[in-house]
Structures are given as structure tokens and as C-alpha cells.
Amino acid sequence: MSKRYLTLLKEAADIVGVKLFGFEWKKLKDITQYSSKRVSAGLLNAENYVGVENLLKDKLGKVDSSYVPNTGNLIAFKKDDVLIGNIRPYLRKIWIANVDGGTNGDVLVFCIKDDFKNMIIPRFLYKTLSSESFFEYDIKFSKGAKMPRGDKNKIMEYEVPLPSLPVQEYIVSILDKFDALINDISQGLPKEIELRQKQYEYYRERLMDFPRKN
């Protein structure tokens, strides 16, 4: 564990006045589940239908869909659910929903279980699943050669940290500020944006890299 990381984590804990190591590790299957609900295609449109093709690579969210199914029932998602493209995990496609909508089997929908809705902030889950640690894990256990897919069962074995809500809020606030900066081209020249992106990636990995017990 790097000294720099411990300094960042201690700073976060000190600011919000909580005990540094007052957290535990949970498997994704303990705190989330894949969506099992369905939504009629008739309720979907270009904004709230999400296919893997309109999720953007490198964790850049999504664009409106150019194709929306007009028949059948699709996998439903709710606002604050986290969606991840399950085809070619190395593309790192992820989005936190800001609307209710629907998707298909090529996209995984992570819903926080009812028992944990007061214990984890949706955006903290999103930041956790946006980390390189998660995507490296997902890629490692993906199956297939030309069109690899993430292993849905193995993904649910991935462990995530569960610090107190104030620490979650603090970490999310820091990373959201970096998000706002690097995604607004009007705030800087391309070279500056590139440098901010690298800085953001550095802090995201450090802030989300919680120490494990031996």
C-alpha cells in the first residue's frame, strides 16, 4: 500500500470525522443484483433505450440510441442503476442511469439491493465499477476470442469496499469535480484536458484502492 494512497484516504476520513478503517469488503452479489424486471418496448425511446452500441468506450457514458426496438419486453433499469457493456469488456463501457429505461442482454444492469440502499451511494458504486481494478478483473475472466463477454457469475464475485457514507460522499465529490473539469472542453485546451484526465485517473485509482486485511 503506497504512502501517497494512505495519505489521501486519511485526509478523506479526517475531513469527515470518521475512523479510517471503519469499512468492510463485500462481494458485488452481496450488495447488488442484476435487473430481473422488464419494460415494454413501447415505453422506450432514443434517450432511455441503451444498447451496447450507444454506450461510449473508455467510461465516457452514452449517446442517444440510433435504434430502438418496437416490440417485446426488455430488461428494465431505474435511475441510479449502473449499466456496463458486457461485450468486449476491454472497451470499458459504463454509465450510471439518470432516467428509467430499458436495455438488452448485452448490457449488465446492477441494482443495489434493498438492504444496502442506505449503506452505499449509487455514485460510489459507479465510481468503484469505473476503476481500472474492476475492468482488469472483468477482462481477465471474460470468455471468447473474437467477441469476448464478461462472465456474469464471476463479476458478481468481485469485492468492493464499503466505507461509511460520509467517506463515500467525500470520495465521490472529489472524483465528480475531476469529471466536470475533463468533460468540459471549454475549460481548457486539449493538452490541458489530457493532463487533467491522467490526473483524474491517478486519483480515482488511489481513492478507490482500499487496503485489504491480511
Tab-separated table of C-alpha atoms in Angstrom:
chain	number	residue	atom	x	y	z
A	1	MET	CA	0.000	0.000	0.000
A	2	SER	CA	1.580	3.305	-1.074
A	3	LYS	CA	2.159	6.109	1.405
A	4	ARG	CA	0.502	8.515	-1.040
A	5	TYR	CA	-2.687	6.469	-1.054
A	6	LEU	CA	-2.807	6.217	2.741
A	7	THR	CA	-2.342	9.981	2.967
A	8	LEU	CA	-5.294	10.570	0.620
A	9	LEU	CA	-7.546	8.149	2.452
A	10	LYS	CA	-6.613	9.541	5.863
A	11	GLU	CA	-7.314	13.058	4.579
A	12	ALA	CA	-10.773	11.988	3.456
A	13	ALA	CA	-11.505	10.303	6.780
A	14	ASP	CA	-10.175	13.215	8.854
A	15	ILE	CA	-12.237	15.780	6.959
A	16	VAL	CA	-15.494	13.940	7.538
A	17	GLY	CA	-14.522	12.866	11.059
A	18	VAL	CA	-14.741	9.108	10.742
A	19	LYS	CA	-12.481	6.236	11.676
A	20	LEU	CA	-10.054	5.431	8.869
A	21	PHE	CA	-10.537	1.684	8.694
A	22	GLY	CA	-14.204	1.576	9.614
A	23	PHE	CA	-15.226	-0.306	6.487
A	24	GLU	CA	-15.580	-3.830	5.179
A	25	TRP	CA	-15.318	-5.656	1.877
A	26	LYS	CA	-18.420	-7.015	0.180
A	27	LYS	CA	-18.858	-9.076	-2.950
A	28	LEU	CA	-20.976	-7.495	-5.649
A	29	LYS	CA	-23.513	-10.283	-5.259
A	30	ASP	CA	-23.980	-9.301	-1.614
A	31	ILE	CA	-24.915	-5.697	-2.307
A	32	THR	CA	-26.227	-5.718	-5.889
A	33	GLN	CA	-28.208	-7.885	-8.256
A	34	TYR	CA	-28.725	-7.958	-11.998
A	35	SER	CA	-32.039	-6.435	-13.012
A	36	SER	CA	-34.768	-9.047	-13.437
A	37	LYS	CA	-37.541	-6.595	-14.229
A	38	ARG	CA	-38.934	-5.985	-17.704
A	39	VAL	CA	-40.206	-2.951	-19.578
A	40	SER	CA	-42.333	-2.781	-22.712
A	41	ALA	CA	-40.544	-1.625	-25.851
A	42	GLY	CA	-43.415	0.810	-26.380
A	43	LEU	CA	-42.199	2.841	-23.393
A	44	LEU	CA	-38.692	3.287	-24.767
A	45	ASN	CA	-37.160	5.961	-26.962
A	46	ALA	CA	-33.742	7.077	-28.196
A	47	GLU	CA	-32.915	8.602	-24.808
A	48	ASN	CA	-33.895	5.783	-22.463
A	49	TYR	CA	-33.066	2.729	-24.560
A	50	VAL	CA	-29.466	1.680	-24.038
A	51	GLY	CA	-27.741	-0.869	-26.255
A	52	VAL	CA	-24.076	-1.727	-26.084
A	53	GLU	CA	-23.580	0.200	-29.326
A	54	ASN	CA	-24.601	3.555	-27.831
A	55	LEU	CA	-22.511	3.135	-24.684
A	56	LEU	CA	-19.249	5.011	-25.197
A	57	LYS	CA	-15.895	3.347	-24.663
A	58	ASP	CA	-13.383	4.459	-22.035
A	59	LYS	CA	-16.032	5.248	-19.410
A	60	LEU	CA	-17.480	8.222	-21.309
A	61	GLY	CA	-21.153	7.425	-20.710
A	62	LYS	CA	-23.591	7.108	-23.586
A	63	VAL	CA	-25.218	8.840	-26.521
A	64	ASP	CA	-28.817	8.574	-27.707
A	65	SER	CA	-29.582	5.325	-29.479
A	66	SER	CA	-29.950	5.208	-33.259
A	67	TYR	CA	-32.032	2.043	-32.948
A	68	VAL	CA	-34.918	1.414	-30.540
A	69	PRO	CA	-36.795	-1.920	-30.526
A	70	ASN	CA	-40.525	-1.501	-31.092
A	71	THR	CA	-41.783	-4.892	-29.909
A	72	GLY	CA	-41.350	-7.165	-26.919
A	73	ASN	CA	-40.243	-6.678	-23.328
A	74	LEU	CA	-36.704	-5.672	-22.480
A	75	ILE	CA	-34.543	-5.592	-19.360
A	76	ALA	CA	-35.594	-2.616	-17.242
A	77	PHE	CA	-33.310	-0.260	-15.402
A	78	LYS	CA	-34.049	2.543	-12.952
A	79	LYS	CA	-32.418	5.890	-12.325
A	80	ASP	CA	-29.118	5.381	-10.431
A	81	ASP	CA	-28.640	1.798	-11.647
A	82	VAL	CA	-25.193	1.149	-13.142
A	83	LEU	CA	-25.011	-0.227	-16.706
A	84	ILE	CA	-21.938	-1.944	-18.134
A	85	GLY	CA	-21.436	-3.218	-21.674
A	86	ASN	CA	-20.824	-6.952	-21.420
A	87	ILE	CA	-19.382	-7.400	-24.926
A	88	ARG	CA	-15.648	-6.738	-25.241
A	89	PRO	CA	-15.087	-5.583	-21.639
A	90	TYR	CA	-11.775	-4.034	-22.686
A	91	LEU	CA	-13.791	-1.179	-24.220
A	92	ARG	CA	-14.704	-0.118	-20.665
A	93	LYS	CA	-18.299	0.907	-21.372
A	94	ILE	CA	-20.131	2.079	-18.258
A	95	TRP	CA	-22.927	4.532	-17.417
A	96	ILE	CA	-24.963	5.448	-14.342
A	97	ALA	CA	-28.588	5.897	-15.350
A	98	ASN	CA	-30.179	9.321	-14.997
A	99	VAL	CA	-33.543	8.061	-16.298
A	100	ASP	CA	-35.639	4.905	-16.130
A	101	GLY	CA	-35.402	2.820	-19.274
A	102	GLY	CA	-34.599	-0.486	-20.911
A	103	THR	CA	-31.737	-2.447	-22.409
A	104	ASN	CA	-30.880	-5.886	-23.779
A	105	GLY	CA	-28.823	-8.883	-22.732
A	106	ASP	CA	-25.574	-7.366	-23.985
A	107	VAL	CA	-25.678	-4.801	-21.169
A	108	LEU	CA	-25.460	-5.665	-17.469
A	109	VAL	CA	-27.707	-3.694	-15.116
A	110	PHE	CA	-26.510	-3.508	-11.499
A	111	CYS	CA	-29.231	-2.661	-8.976
A	112	ILE	CA	-28.407	-2.022	-5.324
A	113	LYS	CA	-30.268	-4.477	-3.115
A	114	ASP	CA	-32.915	-3.020	-0.817
A	115	ASP	CA	-30.976	-3.989	2.322
A	116	PHE	CA	-27.999	-1.889	1.180
A	117	LYS	CA	-29.705	1.183	-0.256
A	118	ASN	CA	-28.947	3.072	2.954
A	119	MET	CA	-25.370	1.815	3.036
A	120	ILE	CA	-23.970	2.635	-0.396
A	121	ILE	CA	-24.334	5.718	-2.554
A	122	PRO	CA	-25.158	4.826	-6.191
A	123	ARG	CA	-22.425	7.127	-7.497
A	124	PHE	CA	-19.900	5.475	-5.174
A	125	LEU	CA	-20.834	2.101	-6.677
A	126	TYR	CA	-20.449	3.670	-10.122
A	127	LYS	CA	-17.014	5.066	-9.260
A	128	THR	CA	-15.968	1.677	-7.882
A	129	LEU	CA	-17.043	-0.133	-11.045
A	130	SER	CA	-15.358	2.565	-13.161
A	131	SER	CA	-11.988	1.745	-11.633
A	132	GLU	CA	-9.264	0.059	-13.634
A	133	SER	CA	-9.162	-2.649	-10.960
A	134	PHE	CA	-12.697	-3.705	-11.833
A	135	PHE	CA	-12.214	-3.636	-15.585
A	136	GLU	CA	-8.949	-5.552	-15.360
A	137	TYR	CA	-10.790	-8.182	-13.318
A	138	ASP	CA	-13.671	-8.252	-15.816
A	139	ILE	CA	-11.275	-8.606	-18.761
A	140	LYS	CA	-9.300	-11.345	-17.019
A	141	PHE	CA	-12.347	-13.568	-16.602
A	142	SER	CA	-14.096	-12.752	-19.888
A	143	LYS	CA	-14.856	-15.598	-22.276
A	144	GLY	CA	-14.493	-15.816	-26.049
A	145	ALA	CA	-11.879	-14.780	-28.588
A	146	LYS	CA	-13.287	-12.536	-31.332
A	147	MET	CA	-16.175	-11.176	-29.240
A	148	PRO	CA	-15.343	-11.795	-25.555
A	149	ARG	CA	-18.054	-11.408	-22.960
A	150	GLY	CA	-17.771	-10.799	-19.253
A	151	ASP	CA	-18.520	-13.779	-17.020
A	152	LYS	CA	-21.686	-12.691	-15.199
A	153	ASN	CA	-21.165	-15.095	-12.288
A	154	LYS	CA	-17.502	-14.195	-11.873
A	155	ILE	CA	-18.289	-10.483	-11.992
A	156	MET	CA	-20.580	-10.892	-9.006
A	157	GLU	CA	-17.636	-12.330	-7.044
A	158	TYR	CA	-15.737	-9.053	-7.376
A	159	GLU	CA	-15.140	-7.428	-3.992
A	160	VAL	CA	-15.865	-3.774	-3.357
A	161	PRO	CA	-15.068	-1.610	-0.303
A	162	LEU	CA	-17.949	-0.333	1.798
A	163	PRO	CA	-16.765	2.647	3.866
A	164	SER	CA	-19.129	4.904	5.785
A	165	LEU	CA	-21.487	7.166	3.842
A	166	PRO	CA	-19.543	10.370	4.688
A	167	VAL	CA	-16.341	8.858	3.258
A	168	GLN	CA	-18.240	7.687	0.177
A	169	GLU	CA	-19.674	11.176	-0.285
A	170	TYR	CA	-16.261	12.796	0.052
A	171	ILE	CA	-14.618	10.480	-2.467
A	172	VAL	CA	-17.469	10.938	-4.944
A	173	SER	CA	-17.290	14.732	-4.574
A	174	ILE	CA	-13.582	14.752	-5.437
A	175	LEU	CA	-13.979	12.498	-8.456
A	176	ASP	CA	-17.066	14.385	-9.678
A	177	LYS	CA	-15.055	17.610	-9.710
A	178	PHE	CA	-12.456	15.959	-11.924
A	179	ASP	CA	-15.256	14.613	-14.135
A	180	ALA	CA	-16.715	18.083	-14.586
A	181	LEU	CA	-13.336	19.524	-15.497
A	182	ILE	CA	-12.132	16.963	-18.006
A	183	ASN	CA	-15.520	16.617	-19.729
A	184	ASP	CA	-15.893	20.345	-20.399
A	185	ILE	CA	-13.640	21.165	-23.326
A	186	SER	CA	-14.465	24.844	-22.971
A	187	GLN	CA	-12.451	24.956	-19.747
A	188	GLY	CA	-9.103	24.174	-21.335
A	189	LEU	CA	-7.049	23.334	-24.363
A	190	PRO	CA	-6.859	19.673	-25.463
A	191	LYS	CA	-3.402	19.238	-23.929
A	192	GLU	CA	-4.634	20.535	-20.584
A	193	ILE	CA	-7.651	18.246	-20.751
A	194	GLU	CA	-5.334	15.308	-21.445
A	195	LEU	CA	-3.227	16.163	-18.407
A	196	ARG	CA	-6.326	16.538	-16.229
A	197	GLN	CA	-7.572	13.150	-17.471
A	198	LYS	CA	-4.339	11.492	-16.364
A	199	GLN	CA	-4.520	13.259	-13.011
A	200	TYR	CA	-8.130	12.145	-12.590
A	201	GLU	CA	-7.271	8.524	-13.374
A	202	TYR	CA	-4.463	8.673	-10.814
A	203	TYR	CA	-6.686	9.988	-8.032
A	204	ARG	CA	-9.563	7.671	-8.898
A	205	GLU	CA	-7.375	4.598	-8.616
A	206	ARG	CA	-5.821	5.816	-5.359
A	207	LEU	CA	-9.089	6.858	-3.740
A	208	MET	CA	-10.811	3.597	-4.702
A	209	ASP	CA	-7.846	1.371	-3.787
A	210	PHE	CA	-8.943	0.452	-0.264
A	211	PRO	CA	-6.480	-1.636	1.788
A	212	ARG	CA	-7.416	-5.239	2.471
A	213	LYS	CA	-6.971	-7.111	5.693
A	214	ASN	CA	-4.252	-9.772	5.674
